[in-house]
PDB file of C-alpha atoms in Angstrom:
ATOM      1  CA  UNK A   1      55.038 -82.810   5.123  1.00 77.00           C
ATOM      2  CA  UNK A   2      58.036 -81.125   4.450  1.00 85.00           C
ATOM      3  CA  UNK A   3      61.456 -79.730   5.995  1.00 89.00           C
ATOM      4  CA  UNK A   4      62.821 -76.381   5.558  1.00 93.00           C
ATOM      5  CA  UNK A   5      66.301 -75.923   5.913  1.00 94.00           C
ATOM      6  CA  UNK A   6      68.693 -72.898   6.044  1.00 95.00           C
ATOM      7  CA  UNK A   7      72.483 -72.942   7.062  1.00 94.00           C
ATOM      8  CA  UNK A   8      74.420 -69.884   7.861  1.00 95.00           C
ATOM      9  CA  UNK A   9      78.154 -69.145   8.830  1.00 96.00           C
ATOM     10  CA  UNK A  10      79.250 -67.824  12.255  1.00 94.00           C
ATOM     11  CA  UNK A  11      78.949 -64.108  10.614  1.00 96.00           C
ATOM     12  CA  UNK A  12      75.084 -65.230   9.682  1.00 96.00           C
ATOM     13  CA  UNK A  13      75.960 -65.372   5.940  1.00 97.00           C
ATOM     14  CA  UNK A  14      73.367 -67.462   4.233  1.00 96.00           C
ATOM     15  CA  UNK A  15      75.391 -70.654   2.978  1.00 96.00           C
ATOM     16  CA  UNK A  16      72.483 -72.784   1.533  1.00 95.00           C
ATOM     17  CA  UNK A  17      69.006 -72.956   1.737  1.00 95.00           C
ATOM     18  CA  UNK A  18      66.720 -76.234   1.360  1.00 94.00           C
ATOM     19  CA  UNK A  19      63.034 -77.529   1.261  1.00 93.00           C
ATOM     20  CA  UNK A  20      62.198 -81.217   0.926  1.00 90.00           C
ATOM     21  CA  UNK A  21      59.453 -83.619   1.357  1.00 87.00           C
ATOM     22  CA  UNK A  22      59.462 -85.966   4.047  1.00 84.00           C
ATOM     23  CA  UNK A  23      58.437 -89.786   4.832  1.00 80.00           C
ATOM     24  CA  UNK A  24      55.852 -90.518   7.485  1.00 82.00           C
ATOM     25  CA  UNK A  25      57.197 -94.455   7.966  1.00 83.00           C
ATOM     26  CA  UNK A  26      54.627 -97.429   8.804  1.00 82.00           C
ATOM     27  CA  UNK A  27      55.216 -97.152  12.649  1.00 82.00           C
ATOM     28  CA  UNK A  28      54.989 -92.969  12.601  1.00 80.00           C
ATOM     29  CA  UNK A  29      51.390 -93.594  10.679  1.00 79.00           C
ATOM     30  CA  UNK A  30      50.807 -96.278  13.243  1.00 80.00           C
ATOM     31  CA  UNK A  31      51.316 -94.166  15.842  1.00 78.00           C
ATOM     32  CA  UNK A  32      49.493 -91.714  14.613  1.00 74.00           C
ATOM     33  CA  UNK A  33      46.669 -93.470  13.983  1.00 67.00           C
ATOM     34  CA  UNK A  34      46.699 -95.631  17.451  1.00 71.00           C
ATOM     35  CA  UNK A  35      47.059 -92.673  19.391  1.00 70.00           C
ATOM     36  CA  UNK A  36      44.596 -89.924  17.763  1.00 57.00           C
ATOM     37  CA  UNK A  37      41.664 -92.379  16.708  1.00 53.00           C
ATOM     38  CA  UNK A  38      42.149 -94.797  19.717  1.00 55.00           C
ATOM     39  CA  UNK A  39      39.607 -93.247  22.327  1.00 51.00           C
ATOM     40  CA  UNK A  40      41.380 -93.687  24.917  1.00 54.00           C
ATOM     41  CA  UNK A  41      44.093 -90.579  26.625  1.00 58.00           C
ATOM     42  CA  UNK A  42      47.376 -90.842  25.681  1.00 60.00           C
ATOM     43  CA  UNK A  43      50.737 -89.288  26.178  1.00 61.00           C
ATOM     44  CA  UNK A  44      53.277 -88.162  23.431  1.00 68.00           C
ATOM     45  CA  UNK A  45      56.837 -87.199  24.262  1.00 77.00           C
ATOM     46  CA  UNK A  46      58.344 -84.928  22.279  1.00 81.00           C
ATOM     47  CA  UNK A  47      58.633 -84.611  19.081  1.00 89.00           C
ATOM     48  CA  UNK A  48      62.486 -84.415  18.562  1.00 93.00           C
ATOM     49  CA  UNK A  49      63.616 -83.250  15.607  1.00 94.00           C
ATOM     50  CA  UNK A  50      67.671 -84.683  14.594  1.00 95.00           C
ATOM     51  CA  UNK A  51      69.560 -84.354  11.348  1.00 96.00           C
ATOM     52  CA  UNK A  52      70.996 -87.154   9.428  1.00 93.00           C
ATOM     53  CA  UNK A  53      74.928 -87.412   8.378  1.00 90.00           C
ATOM     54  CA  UNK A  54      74.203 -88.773   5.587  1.00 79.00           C
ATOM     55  CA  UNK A  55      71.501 -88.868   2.660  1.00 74.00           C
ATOM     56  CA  UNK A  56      69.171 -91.336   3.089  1.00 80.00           C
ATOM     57  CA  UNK A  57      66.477 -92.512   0.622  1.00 85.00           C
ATOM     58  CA  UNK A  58      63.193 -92.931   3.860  1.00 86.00           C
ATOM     59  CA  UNK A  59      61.731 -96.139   3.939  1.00 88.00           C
ATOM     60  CA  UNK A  60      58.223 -97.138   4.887  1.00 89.00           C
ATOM     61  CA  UNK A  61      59.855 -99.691   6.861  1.00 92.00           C
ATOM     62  CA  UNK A  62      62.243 -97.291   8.804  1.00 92.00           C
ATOM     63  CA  UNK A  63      62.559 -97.392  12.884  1.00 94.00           C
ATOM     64  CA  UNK A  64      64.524 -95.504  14.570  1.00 94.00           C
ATOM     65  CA  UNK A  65      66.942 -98.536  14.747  1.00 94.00           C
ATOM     66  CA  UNK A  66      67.334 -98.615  11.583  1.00 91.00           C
ATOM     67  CA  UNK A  67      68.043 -94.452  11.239  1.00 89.00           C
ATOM     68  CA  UNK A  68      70.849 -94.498  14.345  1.00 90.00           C
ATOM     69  CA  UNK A  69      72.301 -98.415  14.438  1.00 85.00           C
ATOM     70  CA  UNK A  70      71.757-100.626  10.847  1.00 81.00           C
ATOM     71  CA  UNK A  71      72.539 -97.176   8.803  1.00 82.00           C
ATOM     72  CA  UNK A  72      74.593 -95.472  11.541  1.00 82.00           C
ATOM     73  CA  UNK A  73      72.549 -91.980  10.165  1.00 88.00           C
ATOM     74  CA  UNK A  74      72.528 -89.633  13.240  1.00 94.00           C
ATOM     75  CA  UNK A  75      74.801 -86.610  12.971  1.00 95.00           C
ATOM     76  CA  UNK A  76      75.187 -85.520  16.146  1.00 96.00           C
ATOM     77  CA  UNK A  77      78.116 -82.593  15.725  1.00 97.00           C
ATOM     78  CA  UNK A  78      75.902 -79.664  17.300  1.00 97.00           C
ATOM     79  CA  UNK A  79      74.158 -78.213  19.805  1.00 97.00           C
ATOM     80  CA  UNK A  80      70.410 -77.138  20.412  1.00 97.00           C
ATOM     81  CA  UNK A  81      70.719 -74.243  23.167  1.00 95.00           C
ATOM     82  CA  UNK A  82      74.094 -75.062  24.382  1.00 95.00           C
ATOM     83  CA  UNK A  83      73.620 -79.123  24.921  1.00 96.00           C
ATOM     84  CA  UNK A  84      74.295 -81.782  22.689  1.00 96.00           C
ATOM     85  CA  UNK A  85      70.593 -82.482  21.971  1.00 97.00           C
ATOM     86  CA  UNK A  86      67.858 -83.036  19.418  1.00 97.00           C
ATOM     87  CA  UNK A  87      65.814 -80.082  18.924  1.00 95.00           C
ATOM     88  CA  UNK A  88      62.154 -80.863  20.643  1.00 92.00           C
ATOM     89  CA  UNK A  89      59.862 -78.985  17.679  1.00 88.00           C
ATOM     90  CA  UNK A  90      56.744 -76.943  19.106  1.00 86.00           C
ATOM     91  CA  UNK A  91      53.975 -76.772  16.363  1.00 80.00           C
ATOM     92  CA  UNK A  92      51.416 -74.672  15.917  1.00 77.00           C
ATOM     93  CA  UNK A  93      47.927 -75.474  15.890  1.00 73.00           C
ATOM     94  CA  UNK A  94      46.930 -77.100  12.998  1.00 70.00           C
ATOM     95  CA  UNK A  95      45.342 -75.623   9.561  1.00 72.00           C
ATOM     96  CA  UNK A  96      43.384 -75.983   6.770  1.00 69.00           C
ATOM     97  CA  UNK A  97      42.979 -74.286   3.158  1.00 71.00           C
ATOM     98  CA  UNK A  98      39.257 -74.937   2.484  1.00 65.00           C
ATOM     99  CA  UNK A  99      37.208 -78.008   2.827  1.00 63.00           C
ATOM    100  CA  UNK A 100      37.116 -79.687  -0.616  1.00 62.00           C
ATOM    101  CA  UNK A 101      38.540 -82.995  -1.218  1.00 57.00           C
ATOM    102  CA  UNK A 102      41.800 -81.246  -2.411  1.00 60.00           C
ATOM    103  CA  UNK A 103      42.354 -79.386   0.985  1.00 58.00           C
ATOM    104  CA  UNK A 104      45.711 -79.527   3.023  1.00 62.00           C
ATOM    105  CA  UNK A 105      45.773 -79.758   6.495  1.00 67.00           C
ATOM    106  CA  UNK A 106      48.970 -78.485   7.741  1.00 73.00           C
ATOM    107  CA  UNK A 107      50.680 -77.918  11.161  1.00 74.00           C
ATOM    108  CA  UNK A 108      53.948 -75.966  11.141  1.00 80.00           C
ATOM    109  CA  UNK A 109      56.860 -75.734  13.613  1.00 82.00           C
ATOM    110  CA  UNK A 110      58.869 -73.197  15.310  1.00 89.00           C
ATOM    111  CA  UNK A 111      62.366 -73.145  13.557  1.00 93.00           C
ATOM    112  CA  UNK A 112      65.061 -75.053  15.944  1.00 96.00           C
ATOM    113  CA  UNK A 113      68.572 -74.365  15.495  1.00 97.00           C
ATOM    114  CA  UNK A 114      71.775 -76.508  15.569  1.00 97.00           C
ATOM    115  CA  UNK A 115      75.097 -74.694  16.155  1.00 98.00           C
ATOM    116  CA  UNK A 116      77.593 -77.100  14.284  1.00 98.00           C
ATOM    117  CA  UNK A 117      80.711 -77.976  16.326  1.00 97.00           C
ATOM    118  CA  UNK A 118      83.593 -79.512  16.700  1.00 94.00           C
ATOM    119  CA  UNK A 119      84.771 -80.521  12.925  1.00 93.00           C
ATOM    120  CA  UNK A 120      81.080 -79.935  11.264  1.00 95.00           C
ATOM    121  CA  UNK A 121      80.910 -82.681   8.758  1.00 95.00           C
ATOM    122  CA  UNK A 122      78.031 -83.901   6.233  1.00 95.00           C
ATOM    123  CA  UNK A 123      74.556 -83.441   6.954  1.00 95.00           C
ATOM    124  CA  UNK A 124      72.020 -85.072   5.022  1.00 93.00           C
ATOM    125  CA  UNK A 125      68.637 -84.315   5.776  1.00 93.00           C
ATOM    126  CA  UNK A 126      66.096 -84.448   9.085  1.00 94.00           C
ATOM    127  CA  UNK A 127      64.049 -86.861  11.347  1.00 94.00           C
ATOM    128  CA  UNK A 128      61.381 -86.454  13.658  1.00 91.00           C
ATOM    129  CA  UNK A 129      60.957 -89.100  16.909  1.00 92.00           C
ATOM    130  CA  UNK A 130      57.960 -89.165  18.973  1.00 88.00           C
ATOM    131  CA  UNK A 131      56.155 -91.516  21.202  1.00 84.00           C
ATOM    132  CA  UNK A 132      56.601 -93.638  24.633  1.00 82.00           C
ATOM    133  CA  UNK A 133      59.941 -93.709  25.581  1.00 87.00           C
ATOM    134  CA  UNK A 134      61.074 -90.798  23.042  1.00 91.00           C
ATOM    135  CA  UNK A 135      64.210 -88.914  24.332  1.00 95.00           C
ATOM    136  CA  UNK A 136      66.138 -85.829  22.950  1.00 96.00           C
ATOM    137  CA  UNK A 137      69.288 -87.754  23.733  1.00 97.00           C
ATOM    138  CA  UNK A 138      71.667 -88.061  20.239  1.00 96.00           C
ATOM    139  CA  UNK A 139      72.035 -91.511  18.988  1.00 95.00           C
ATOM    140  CA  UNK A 140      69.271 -92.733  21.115  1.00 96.00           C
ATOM    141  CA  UNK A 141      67.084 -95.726  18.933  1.00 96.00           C
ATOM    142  CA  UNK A 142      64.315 -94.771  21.644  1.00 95.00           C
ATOM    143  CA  UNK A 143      61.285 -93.557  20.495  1.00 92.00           C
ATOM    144  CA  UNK A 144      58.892 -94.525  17.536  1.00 90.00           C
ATOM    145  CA  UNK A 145      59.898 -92.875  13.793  1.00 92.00           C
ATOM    146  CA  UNK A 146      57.228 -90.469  12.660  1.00 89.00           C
ATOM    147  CA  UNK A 147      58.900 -89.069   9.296  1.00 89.00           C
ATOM    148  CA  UNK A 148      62.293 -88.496   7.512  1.00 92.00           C
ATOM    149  CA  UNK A 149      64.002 -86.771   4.789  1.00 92.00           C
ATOM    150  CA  UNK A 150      66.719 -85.670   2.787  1.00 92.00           C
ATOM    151  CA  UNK A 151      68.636 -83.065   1.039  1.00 92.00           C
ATOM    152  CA  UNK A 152      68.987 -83.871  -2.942  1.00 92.00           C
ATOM    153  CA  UNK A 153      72.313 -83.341  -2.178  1.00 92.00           C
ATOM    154  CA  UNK A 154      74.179 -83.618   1.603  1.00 92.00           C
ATOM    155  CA  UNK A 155      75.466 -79.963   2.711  1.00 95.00           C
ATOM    156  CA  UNK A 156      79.101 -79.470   3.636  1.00 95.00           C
ATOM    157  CA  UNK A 157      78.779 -77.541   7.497  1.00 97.00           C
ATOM    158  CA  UNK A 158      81.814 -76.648   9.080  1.00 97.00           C
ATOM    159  CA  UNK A 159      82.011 -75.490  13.014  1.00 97.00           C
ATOM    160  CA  UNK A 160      80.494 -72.020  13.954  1.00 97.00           C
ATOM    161  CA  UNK A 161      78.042 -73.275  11.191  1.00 98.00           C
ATOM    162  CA  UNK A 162      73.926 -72.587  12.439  1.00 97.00           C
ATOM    163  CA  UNK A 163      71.057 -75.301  10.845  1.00 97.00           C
ATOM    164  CA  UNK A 164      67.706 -73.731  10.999  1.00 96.00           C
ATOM    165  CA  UNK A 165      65.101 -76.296  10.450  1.00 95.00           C
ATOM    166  CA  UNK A 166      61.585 -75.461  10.101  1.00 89.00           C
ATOM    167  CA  UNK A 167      59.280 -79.107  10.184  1.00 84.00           C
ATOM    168  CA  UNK A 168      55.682 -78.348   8.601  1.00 80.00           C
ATOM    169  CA  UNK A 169      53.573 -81.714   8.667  1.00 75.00           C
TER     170      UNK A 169
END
């Protein structure tokens, strides 16, 4: 999949714009896997979508432990909607191009966006957290890892600042 990513000042001036690949870690493909060829019902809470402070290179092996406590990641100076959230993406139903062995299946999500406050800072690229015990609350390890990515370089927001991320898996 891939992130899209536009940042624009408080007058809506277009500051950068960026689209990058992203990392569907072991336990997001595990969950994946567990939950959509299992058989059995299931529950998935949320996705939530969070931005990193700093750019990472995603690991196979990366948990949301590893994102928030080993590497200290989160960036958590904004706001979804007035609270100091993650953004909980709502995708579309999902898509194909044809049905050859080279088709992509795609499933796209609304565009969530952060209003960047207090001093801004660094902001490195995205995450998406899903699963049992998955919460919107910043800096939560909760949740299992389904993918992560990053800028090619971090982006410089200050406050005022909006994020606009678009996730397409």
């Amino acid at each position: 999949g891939s992130y899209h990513v536009e940042c624009r000042d408080r007058h809506g001036v277009l500051k950068w714009y960026e689209e990058f690949p992203n990392l569907v870690v072991a336990v997001g493909k595990e969950l994946m896997l567990n939950t959509l060829l299992s058989g059995t019902s299931y529950t998935t809470v949320g996705p939530f979508l969070g931005l990193t402070k700093v750019s990472l290179t995603p690991a196979a092996t990366d948990t949301m432990t590893t994102l928030v406590t080993t590497n200290a990641a989160e960036f958590i100076n904004y706001t979804v909607g007035g609270s100091a959230v993650r953004g909980t993406a709502s995708f579309t139903s999902a898509t194909s191009t044809g049905t050859t062995p080279s088709n992509v299946t795609t499933k796209s999500a609304s565009a969530i966006t952060y209003t960047i406050t207090g001093a801004g800072g660094t902001v490195g690229g995205c995450f998406l957290v899903t699963g049992s015990g998955a919460v919107s609350t910043q800096s939560s390890t909760a949740g299992t890892l389904y993918s992560a990515g990053a800028f090619s370089t971090a982006k410089v927001t200050t406050s005022g600042d909006t994020v606009s991320v678009r996730s397409e898996e």
